[in-house]
mmCIF file of N, CA and C in Angstrom:
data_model
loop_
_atom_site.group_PDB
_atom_site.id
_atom_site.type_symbol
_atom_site.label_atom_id
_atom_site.label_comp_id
_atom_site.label_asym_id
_atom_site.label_seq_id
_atom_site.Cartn_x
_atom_site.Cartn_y
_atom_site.Cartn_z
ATOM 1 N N UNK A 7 -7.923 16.952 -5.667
ATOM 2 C CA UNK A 7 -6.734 16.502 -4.957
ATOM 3 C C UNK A 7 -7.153 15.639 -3.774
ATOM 4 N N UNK A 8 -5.916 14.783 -3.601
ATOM 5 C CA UNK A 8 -6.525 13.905 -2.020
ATOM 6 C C UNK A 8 -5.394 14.008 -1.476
ATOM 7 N N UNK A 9 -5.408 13.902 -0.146
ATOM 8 C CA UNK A 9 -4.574 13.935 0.838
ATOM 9 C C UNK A 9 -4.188 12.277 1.472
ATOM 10 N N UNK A 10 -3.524 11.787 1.895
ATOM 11 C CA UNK A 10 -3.124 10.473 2.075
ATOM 12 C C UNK A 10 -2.161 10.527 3.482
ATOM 13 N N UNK A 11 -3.192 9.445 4.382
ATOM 14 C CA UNK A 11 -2.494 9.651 5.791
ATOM 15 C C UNK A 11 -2.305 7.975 6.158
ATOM 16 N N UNK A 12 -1.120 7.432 6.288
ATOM 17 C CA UNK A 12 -0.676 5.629 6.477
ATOM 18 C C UNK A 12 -0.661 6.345 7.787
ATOM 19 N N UNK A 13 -0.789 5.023 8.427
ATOM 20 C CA UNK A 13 -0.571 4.212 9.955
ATOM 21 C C UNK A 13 -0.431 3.314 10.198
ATOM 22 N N UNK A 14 -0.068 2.456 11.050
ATOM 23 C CA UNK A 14 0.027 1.268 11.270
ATOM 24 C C UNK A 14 1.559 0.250 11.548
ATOM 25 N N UNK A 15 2.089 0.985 11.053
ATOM 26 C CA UNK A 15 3.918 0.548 10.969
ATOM 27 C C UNK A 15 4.609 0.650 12.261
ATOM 28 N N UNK A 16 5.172 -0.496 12.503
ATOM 29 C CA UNK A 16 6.088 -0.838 13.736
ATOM 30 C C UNK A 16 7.102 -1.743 13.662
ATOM 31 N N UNK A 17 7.827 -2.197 14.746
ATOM 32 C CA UNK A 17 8.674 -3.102 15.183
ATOM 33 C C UNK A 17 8.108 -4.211 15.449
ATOM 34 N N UNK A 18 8.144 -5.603 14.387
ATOM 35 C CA UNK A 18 7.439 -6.896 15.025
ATOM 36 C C UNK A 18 8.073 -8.016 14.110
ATOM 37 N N UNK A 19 8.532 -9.279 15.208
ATOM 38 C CA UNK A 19 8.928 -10.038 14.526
ATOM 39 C C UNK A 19 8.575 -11.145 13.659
ATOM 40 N N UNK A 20 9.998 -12.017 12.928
ATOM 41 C CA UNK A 20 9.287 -12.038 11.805
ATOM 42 C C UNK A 20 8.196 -13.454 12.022
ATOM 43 N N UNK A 21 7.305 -13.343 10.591
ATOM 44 C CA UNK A 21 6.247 -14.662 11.237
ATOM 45 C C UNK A 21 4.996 -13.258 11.957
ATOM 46 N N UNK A 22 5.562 -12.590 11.957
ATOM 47 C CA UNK A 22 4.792 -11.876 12.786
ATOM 48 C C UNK A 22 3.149 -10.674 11.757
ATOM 49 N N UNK A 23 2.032 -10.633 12.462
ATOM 50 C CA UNK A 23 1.520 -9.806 10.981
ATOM 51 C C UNK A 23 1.242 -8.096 11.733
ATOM 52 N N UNK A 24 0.784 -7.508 10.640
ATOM 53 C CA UNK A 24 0.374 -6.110 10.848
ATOM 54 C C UNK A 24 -1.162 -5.676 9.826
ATOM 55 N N UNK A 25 -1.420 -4.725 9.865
ATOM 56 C CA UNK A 25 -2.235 -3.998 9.076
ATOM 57 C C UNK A 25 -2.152 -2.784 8.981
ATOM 58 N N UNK A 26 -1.501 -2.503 7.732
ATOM 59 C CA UNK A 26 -1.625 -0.878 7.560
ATOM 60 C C UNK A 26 -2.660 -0.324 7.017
ATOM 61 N N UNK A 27 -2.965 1.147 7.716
ATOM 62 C CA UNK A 27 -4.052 1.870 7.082
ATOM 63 C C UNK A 27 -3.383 3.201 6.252
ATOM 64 N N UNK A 28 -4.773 3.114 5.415
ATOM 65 C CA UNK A 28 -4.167 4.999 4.652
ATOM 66 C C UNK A 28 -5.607 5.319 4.520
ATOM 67 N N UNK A 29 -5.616 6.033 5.189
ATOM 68 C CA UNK A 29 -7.080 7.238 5.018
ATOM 69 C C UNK A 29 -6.917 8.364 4.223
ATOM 70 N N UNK A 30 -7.900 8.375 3.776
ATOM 71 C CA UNK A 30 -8.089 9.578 2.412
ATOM 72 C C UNK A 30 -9.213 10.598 2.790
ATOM 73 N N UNK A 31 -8.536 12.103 2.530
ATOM 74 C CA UNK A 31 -9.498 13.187 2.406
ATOM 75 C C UNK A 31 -9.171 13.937 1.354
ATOM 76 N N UNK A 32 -10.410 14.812 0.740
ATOM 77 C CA UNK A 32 -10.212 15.952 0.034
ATOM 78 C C UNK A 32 -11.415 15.038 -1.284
ATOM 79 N N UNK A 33 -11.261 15.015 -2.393
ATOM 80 C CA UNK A 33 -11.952 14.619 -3.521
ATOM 81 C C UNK A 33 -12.322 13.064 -3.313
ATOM 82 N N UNK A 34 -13.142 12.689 -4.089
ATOM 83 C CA UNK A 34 -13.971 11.005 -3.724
ATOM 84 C C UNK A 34 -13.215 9.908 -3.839
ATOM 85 N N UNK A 35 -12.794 9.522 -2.732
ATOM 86 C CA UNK A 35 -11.809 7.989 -2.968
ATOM 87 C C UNK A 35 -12.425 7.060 -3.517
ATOM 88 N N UNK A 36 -12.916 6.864 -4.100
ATOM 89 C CA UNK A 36 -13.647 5.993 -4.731
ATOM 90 C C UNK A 36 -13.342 5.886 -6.453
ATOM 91 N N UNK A 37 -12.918 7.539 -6.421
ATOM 92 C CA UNK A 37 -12.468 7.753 -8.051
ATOM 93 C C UNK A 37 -11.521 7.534 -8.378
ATOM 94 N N UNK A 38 -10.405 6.881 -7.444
ATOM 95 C CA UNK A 38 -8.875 6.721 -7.441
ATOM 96 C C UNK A 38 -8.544 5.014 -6.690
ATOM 97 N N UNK A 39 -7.630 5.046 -8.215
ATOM 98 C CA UNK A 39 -6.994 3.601 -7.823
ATOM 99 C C UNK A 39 -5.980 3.695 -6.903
ATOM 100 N N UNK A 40 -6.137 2.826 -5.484
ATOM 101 C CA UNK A 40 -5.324 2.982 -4.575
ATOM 102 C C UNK A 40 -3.786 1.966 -5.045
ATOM 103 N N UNK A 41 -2.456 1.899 -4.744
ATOM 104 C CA UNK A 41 -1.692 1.592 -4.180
ATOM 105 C C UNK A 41 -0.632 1.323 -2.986
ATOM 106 N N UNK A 42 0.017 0.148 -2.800
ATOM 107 C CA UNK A 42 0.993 0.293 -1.829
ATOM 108 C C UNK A 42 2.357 0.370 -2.419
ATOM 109 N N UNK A 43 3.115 1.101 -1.987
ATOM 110 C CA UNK A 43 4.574 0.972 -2.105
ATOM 111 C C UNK A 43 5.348 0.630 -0.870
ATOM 112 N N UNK A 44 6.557 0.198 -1.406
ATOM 113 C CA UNK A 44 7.784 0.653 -0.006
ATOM 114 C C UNK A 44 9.199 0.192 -0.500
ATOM 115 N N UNK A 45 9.893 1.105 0.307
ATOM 116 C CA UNK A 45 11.325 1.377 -0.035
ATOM 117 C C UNK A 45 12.102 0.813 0.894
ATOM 118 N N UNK A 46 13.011 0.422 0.438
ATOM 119 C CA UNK A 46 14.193 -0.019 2.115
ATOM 120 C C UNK A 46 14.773 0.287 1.667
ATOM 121 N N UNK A 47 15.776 0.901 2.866
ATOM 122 C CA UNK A 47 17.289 1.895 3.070
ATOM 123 C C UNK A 47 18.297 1.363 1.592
ATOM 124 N N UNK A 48 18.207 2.199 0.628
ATOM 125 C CA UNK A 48 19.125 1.811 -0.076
ATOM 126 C C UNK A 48 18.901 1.616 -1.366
ATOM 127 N N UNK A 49 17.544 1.039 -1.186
ATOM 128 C CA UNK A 49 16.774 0.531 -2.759
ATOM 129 C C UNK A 49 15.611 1.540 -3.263
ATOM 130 N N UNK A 50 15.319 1.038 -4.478
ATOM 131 C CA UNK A 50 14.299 1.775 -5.389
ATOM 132 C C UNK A 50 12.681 1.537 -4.261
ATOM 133 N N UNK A 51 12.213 2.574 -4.878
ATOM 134 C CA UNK A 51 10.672 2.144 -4.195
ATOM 135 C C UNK A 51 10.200 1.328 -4.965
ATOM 136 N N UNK A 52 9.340 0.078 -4.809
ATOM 137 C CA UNK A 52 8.915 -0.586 -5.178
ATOM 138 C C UNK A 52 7.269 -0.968 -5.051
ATOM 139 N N UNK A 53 6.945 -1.634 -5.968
ATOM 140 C CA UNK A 53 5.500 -1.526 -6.078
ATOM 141 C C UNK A 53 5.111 -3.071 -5.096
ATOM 142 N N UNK A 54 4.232 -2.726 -3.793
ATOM 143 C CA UNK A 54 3.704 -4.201 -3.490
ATOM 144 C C UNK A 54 2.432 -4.821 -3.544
ATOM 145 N N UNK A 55 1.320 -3.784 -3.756
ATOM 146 C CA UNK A 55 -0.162 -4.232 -3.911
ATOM 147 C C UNK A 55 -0.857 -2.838 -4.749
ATOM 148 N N UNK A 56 -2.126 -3.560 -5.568
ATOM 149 C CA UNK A 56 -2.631 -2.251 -6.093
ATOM 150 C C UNK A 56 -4.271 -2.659 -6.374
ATOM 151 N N UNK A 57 -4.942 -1.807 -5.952
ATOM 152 C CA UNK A 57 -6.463 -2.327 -6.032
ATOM 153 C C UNK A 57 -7.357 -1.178 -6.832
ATOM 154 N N UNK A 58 -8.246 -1.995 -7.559
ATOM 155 C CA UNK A 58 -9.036 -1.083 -8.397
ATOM 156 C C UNK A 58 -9.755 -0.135 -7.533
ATOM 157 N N UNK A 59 -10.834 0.695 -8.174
ATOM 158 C CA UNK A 59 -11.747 1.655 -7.515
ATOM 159 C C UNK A 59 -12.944 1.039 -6.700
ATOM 160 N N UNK A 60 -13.296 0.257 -7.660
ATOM 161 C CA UNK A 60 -14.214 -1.233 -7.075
ATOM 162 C C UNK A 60 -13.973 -1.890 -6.072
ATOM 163 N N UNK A 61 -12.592 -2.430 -6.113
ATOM 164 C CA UNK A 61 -12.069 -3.442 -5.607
ATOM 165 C C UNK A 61 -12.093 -5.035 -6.155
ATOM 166 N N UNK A 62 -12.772 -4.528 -7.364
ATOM 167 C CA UNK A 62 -12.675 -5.642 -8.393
ATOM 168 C C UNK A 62 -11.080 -6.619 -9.162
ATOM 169 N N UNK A 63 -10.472 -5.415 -8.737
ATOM 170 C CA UNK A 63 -9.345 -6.311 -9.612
ATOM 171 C C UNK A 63 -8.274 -5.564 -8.339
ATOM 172 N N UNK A 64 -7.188 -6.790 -8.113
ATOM 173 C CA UNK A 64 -5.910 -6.828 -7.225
ATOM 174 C C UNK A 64 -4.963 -7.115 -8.013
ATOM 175 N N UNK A 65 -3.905 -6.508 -7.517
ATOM 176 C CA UNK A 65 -2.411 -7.252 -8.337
ATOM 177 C C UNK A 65 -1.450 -6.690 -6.953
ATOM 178 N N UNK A 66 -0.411 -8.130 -7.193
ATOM 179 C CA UNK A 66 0.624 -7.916 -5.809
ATOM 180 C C UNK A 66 1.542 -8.165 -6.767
ATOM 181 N N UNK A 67 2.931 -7.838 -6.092
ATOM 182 C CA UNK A 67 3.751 -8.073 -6.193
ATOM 183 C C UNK A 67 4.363 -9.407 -5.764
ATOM 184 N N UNK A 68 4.810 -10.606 -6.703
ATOM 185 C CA UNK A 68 5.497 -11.796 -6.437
ATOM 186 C C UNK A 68 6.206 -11.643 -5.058
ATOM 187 N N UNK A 69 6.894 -10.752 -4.534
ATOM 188 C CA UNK A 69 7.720 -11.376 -3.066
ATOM 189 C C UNK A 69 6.131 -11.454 -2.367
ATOM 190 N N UNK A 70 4.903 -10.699 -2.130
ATOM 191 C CA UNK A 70 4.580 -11.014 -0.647
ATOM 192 C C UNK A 70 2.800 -11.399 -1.271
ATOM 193 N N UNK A 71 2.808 -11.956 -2.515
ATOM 194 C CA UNK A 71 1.615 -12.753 -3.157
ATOM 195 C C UNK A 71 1.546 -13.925 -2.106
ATOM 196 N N UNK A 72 0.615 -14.073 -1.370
ATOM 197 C CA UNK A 72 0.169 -15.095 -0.228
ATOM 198 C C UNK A 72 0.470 -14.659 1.024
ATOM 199 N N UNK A 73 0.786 -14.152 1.254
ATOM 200 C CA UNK A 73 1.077 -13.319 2.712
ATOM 201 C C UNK A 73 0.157 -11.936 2.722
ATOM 202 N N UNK A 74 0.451 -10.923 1.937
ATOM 203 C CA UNK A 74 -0.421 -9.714 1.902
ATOM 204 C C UNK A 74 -1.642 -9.805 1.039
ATOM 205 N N UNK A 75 -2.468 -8.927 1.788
ATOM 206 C CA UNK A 75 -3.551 -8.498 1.375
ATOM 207 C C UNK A 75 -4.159 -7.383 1.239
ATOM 208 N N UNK A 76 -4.542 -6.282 0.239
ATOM 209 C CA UNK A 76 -4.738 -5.226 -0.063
ATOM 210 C C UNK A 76 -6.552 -4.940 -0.209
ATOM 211 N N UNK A 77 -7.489 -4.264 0.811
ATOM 212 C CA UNK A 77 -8.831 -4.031 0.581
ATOM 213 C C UNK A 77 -9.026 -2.207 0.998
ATOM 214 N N UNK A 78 -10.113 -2.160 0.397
ATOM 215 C CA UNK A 78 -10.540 -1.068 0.469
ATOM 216 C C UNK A 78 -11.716 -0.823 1.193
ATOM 217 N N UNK A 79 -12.191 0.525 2.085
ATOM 218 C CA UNK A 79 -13.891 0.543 1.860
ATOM 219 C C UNK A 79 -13.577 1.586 1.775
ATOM 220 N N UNK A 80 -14.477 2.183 0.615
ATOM 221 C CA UNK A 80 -14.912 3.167 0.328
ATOM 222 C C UNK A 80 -15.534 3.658 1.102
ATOM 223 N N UNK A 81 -16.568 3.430 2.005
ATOM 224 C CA UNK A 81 -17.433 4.441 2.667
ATOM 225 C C UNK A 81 -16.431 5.445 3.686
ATOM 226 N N UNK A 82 -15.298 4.518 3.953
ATOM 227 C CA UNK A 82 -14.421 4.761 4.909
ATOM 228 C C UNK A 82 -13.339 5.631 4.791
ATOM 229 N N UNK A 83 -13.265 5.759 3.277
ATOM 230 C CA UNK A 83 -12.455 6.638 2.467
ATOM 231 C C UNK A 83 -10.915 5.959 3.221
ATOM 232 N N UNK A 84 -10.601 4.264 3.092
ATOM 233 C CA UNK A 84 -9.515 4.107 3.793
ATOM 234 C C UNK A 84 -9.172 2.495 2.664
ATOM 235 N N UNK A 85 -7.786 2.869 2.885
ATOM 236 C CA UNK A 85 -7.444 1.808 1.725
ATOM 237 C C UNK A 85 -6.730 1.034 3.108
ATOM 238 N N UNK A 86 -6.173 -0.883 3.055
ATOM 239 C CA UNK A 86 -5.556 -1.225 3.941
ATOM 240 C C UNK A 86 -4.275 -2.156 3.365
ATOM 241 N N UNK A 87 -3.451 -2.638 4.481
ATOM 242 C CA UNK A 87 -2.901 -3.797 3.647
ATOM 243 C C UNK A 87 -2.498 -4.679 5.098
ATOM 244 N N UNK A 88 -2.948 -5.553 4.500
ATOM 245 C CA UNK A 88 -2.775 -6.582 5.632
ATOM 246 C C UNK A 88 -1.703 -7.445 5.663
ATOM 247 N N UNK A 89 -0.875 -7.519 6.693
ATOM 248 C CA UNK A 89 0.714 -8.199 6.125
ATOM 249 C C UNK A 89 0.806 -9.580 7.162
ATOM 250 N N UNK A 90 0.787 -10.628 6.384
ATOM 251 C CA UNK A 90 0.857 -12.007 7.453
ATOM 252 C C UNK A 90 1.818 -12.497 7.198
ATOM 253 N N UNK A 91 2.740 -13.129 8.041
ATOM 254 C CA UNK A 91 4.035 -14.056 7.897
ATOM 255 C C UNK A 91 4.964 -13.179 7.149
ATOM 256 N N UNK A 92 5.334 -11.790 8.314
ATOM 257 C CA UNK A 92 6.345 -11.046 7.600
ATOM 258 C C UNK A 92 7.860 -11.222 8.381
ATOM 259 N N UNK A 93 8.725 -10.882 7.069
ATOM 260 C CA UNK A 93 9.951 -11.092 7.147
ATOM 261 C C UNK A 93 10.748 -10.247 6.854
ATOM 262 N N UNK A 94 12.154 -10.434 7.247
ATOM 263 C CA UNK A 94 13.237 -9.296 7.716
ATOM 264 C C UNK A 94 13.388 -8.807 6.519
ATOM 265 N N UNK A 95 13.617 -8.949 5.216
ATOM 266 C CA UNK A 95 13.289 -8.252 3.892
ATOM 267 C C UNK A 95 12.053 -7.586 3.774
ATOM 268 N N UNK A 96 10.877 -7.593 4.737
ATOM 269 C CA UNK A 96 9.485 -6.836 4.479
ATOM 270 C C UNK A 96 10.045 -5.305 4.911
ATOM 271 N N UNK A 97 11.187 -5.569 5.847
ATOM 272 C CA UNK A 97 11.617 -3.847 6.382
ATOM 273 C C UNK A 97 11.753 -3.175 5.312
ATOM 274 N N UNK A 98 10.568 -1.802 5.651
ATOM 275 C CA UNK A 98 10.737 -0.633 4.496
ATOM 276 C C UNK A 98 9.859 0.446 5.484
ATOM 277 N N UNK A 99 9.844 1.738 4.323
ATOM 278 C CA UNK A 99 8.845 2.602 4.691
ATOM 279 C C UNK A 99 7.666 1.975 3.829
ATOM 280 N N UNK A 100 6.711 1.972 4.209
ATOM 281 C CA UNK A 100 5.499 1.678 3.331
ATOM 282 C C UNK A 100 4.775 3.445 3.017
ATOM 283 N N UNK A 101 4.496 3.414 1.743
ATOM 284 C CA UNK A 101 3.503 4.594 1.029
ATOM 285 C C UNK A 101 2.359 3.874 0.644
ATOM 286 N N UNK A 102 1.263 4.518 1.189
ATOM 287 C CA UNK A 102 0.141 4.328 -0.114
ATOM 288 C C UNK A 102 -0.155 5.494 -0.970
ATOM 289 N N UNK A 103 -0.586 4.994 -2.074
ATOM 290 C CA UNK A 103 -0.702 6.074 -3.543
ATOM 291 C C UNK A 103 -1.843 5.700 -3.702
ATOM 292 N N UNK A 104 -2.254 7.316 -4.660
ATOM 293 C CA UNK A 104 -3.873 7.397 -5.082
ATOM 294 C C UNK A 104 -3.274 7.481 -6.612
ATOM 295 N N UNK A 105 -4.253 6.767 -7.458
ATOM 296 C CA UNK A 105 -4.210 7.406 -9.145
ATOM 297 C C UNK A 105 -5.574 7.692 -9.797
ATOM 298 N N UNK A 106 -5.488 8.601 -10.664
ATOM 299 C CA UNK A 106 -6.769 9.302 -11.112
ATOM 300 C C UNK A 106 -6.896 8.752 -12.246
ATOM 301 N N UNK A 107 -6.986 7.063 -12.121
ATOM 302 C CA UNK A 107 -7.267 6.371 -13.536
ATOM 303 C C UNK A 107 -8.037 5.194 -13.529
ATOM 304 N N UNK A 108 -8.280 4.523 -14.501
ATOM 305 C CA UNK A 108 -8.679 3.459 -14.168
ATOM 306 C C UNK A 108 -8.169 1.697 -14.265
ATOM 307 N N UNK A 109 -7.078 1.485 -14.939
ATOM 308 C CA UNK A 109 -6.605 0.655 -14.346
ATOM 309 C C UNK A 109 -5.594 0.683 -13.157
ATOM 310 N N UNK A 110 -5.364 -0.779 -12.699
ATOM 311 C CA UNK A 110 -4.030 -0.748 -11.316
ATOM 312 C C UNK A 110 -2.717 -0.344 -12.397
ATOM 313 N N UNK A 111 -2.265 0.775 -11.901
ATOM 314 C CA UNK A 111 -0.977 0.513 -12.370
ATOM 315 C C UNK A 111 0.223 -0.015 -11.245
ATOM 316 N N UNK A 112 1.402 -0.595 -12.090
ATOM 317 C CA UNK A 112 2.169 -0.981 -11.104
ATOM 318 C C UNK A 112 3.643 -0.064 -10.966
ATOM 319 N N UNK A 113 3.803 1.052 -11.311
ATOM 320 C CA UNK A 113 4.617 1.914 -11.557
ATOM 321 C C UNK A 113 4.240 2.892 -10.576
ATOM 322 N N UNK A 114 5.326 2.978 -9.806
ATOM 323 C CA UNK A 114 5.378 4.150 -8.923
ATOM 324 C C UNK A 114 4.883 5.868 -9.856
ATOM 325 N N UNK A 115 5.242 5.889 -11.119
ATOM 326 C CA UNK A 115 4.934 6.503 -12.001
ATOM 327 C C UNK A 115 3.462 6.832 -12.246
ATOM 328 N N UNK A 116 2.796 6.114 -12.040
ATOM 329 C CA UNK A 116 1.133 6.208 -12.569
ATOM 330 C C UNK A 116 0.440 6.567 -11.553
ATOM 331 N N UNK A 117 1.264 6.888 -10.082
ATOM 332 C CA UNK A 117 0.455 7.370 -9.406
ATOM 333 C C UNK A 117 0.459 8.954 -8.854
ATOM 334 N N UNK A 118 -0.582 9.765 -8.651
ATOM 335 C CA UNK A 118 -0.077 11.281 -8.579
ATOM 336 C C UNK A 118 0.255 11.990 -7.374
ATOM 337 N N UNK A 119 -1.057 10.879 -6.169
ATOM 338 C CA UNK A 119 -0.909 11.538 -5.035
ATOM 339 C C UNK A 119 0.226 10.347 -3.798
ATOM 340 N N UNK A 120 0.828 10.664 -2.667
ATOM 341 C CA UNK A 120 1.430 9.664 -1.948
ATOM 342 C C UNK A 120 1.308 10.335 -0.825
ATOM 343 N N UNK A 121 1.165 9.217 0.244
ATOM 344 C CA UNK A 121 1.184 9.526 2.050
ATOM 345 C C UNK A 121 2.540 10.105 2.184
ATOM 346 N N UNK A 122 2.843 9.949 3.515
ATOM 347 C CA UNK A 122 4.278 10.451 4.017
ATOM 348 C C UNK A 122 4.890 9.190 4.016
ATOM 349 N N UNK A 123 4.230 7.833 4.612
ATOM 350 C CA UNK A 123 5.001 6.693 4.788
ATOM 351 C C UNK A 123 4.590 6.221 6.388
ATOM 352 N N UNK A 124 4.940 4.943 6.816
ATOM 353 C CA UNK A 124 5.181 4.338 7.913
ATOM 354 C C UNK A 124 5.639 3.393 7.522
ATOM 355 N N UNK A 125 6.999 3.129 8.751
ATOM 356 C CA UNK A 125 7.853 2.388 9.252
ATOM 357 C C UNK A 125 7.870 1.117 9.604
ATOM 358 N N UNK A 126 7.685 -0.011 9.339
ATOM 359 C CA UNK A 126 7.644 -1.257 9.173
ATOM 360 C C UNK A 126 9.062 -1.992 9.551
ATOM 361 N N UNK A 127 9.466 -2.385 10.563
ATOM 362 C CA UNK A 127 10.681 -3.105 10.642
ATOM 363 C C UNK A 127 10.350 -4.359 11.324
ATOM 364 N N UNK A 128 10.426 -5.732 10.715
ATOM 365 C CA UNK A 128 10.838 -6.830 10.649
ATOM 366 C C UNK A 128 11.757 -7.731 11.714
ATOM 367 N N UNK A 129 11.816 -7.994 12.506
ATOM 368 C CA UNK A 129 12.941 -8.002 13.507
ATOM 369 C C UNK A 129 13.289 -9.906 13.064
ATOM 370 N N UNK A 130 14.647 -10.620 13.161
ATOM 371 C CA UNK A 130 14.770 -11.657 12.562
ATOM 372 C C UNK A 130 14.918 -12.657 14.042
#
């Protein structure tokens, strides 16, 4: 099992960037494909970045493909996502997810473990 702790989420406007973290304890992060999610008030959770175990292979989601960026270090047991030129639609909770597989999946579904979330609001 792993445990999953985000940080990083605030109030900043838009144009504006951030970096979220999710640190991992309990079993080897390294064996688990990380994801990001996030939800806004109202809507489905949605899938926005997902990185292999490696860090060999990325996949984003079309809204924030060129703006975000999703890396890992392993030694650090900490997955990140780096958010540049964000906008009043970026407002959500952000999750990161662990999966005990080996490709990225992009389904909130394929993943087993999830943080609590941080707060990300966008100001216009």
């Amino acid at each position: 099992q792993v445990q999953l702790v985000e940080s990083g989420g605030r109030l900043v406007q838009a144009g504006g960037s951030l970096r979220l973290s999710c640190a991992a304890s309990g079993r080897t992060f390294s064996s688990y494909v990380m994801g990001w999610f996030r939800q806004a008030p109202g809507k489905e959770r949605e899938f926005v970045a997902g990185i292999s175990r490696s860090g060999s292979n990325i996949y984003y989601a079309d809204s924030v493909k060129g703006r975000f960026t999703i890396s890992r270090d392993n030694a650090k047991n900490t997955v990140y996502l780096q958010m540049n030129s964000l906008k009043p639609e970026d407002t959500a909770v952000y999750n990161c997810a662990a999966a005990a597989g080996v490709r990225v999946g992009l389904s909130r579904n394929e993943y087993n473990y999830w943080g609590q979330g941080t707060q990300v609001t966008v100001s216009s």
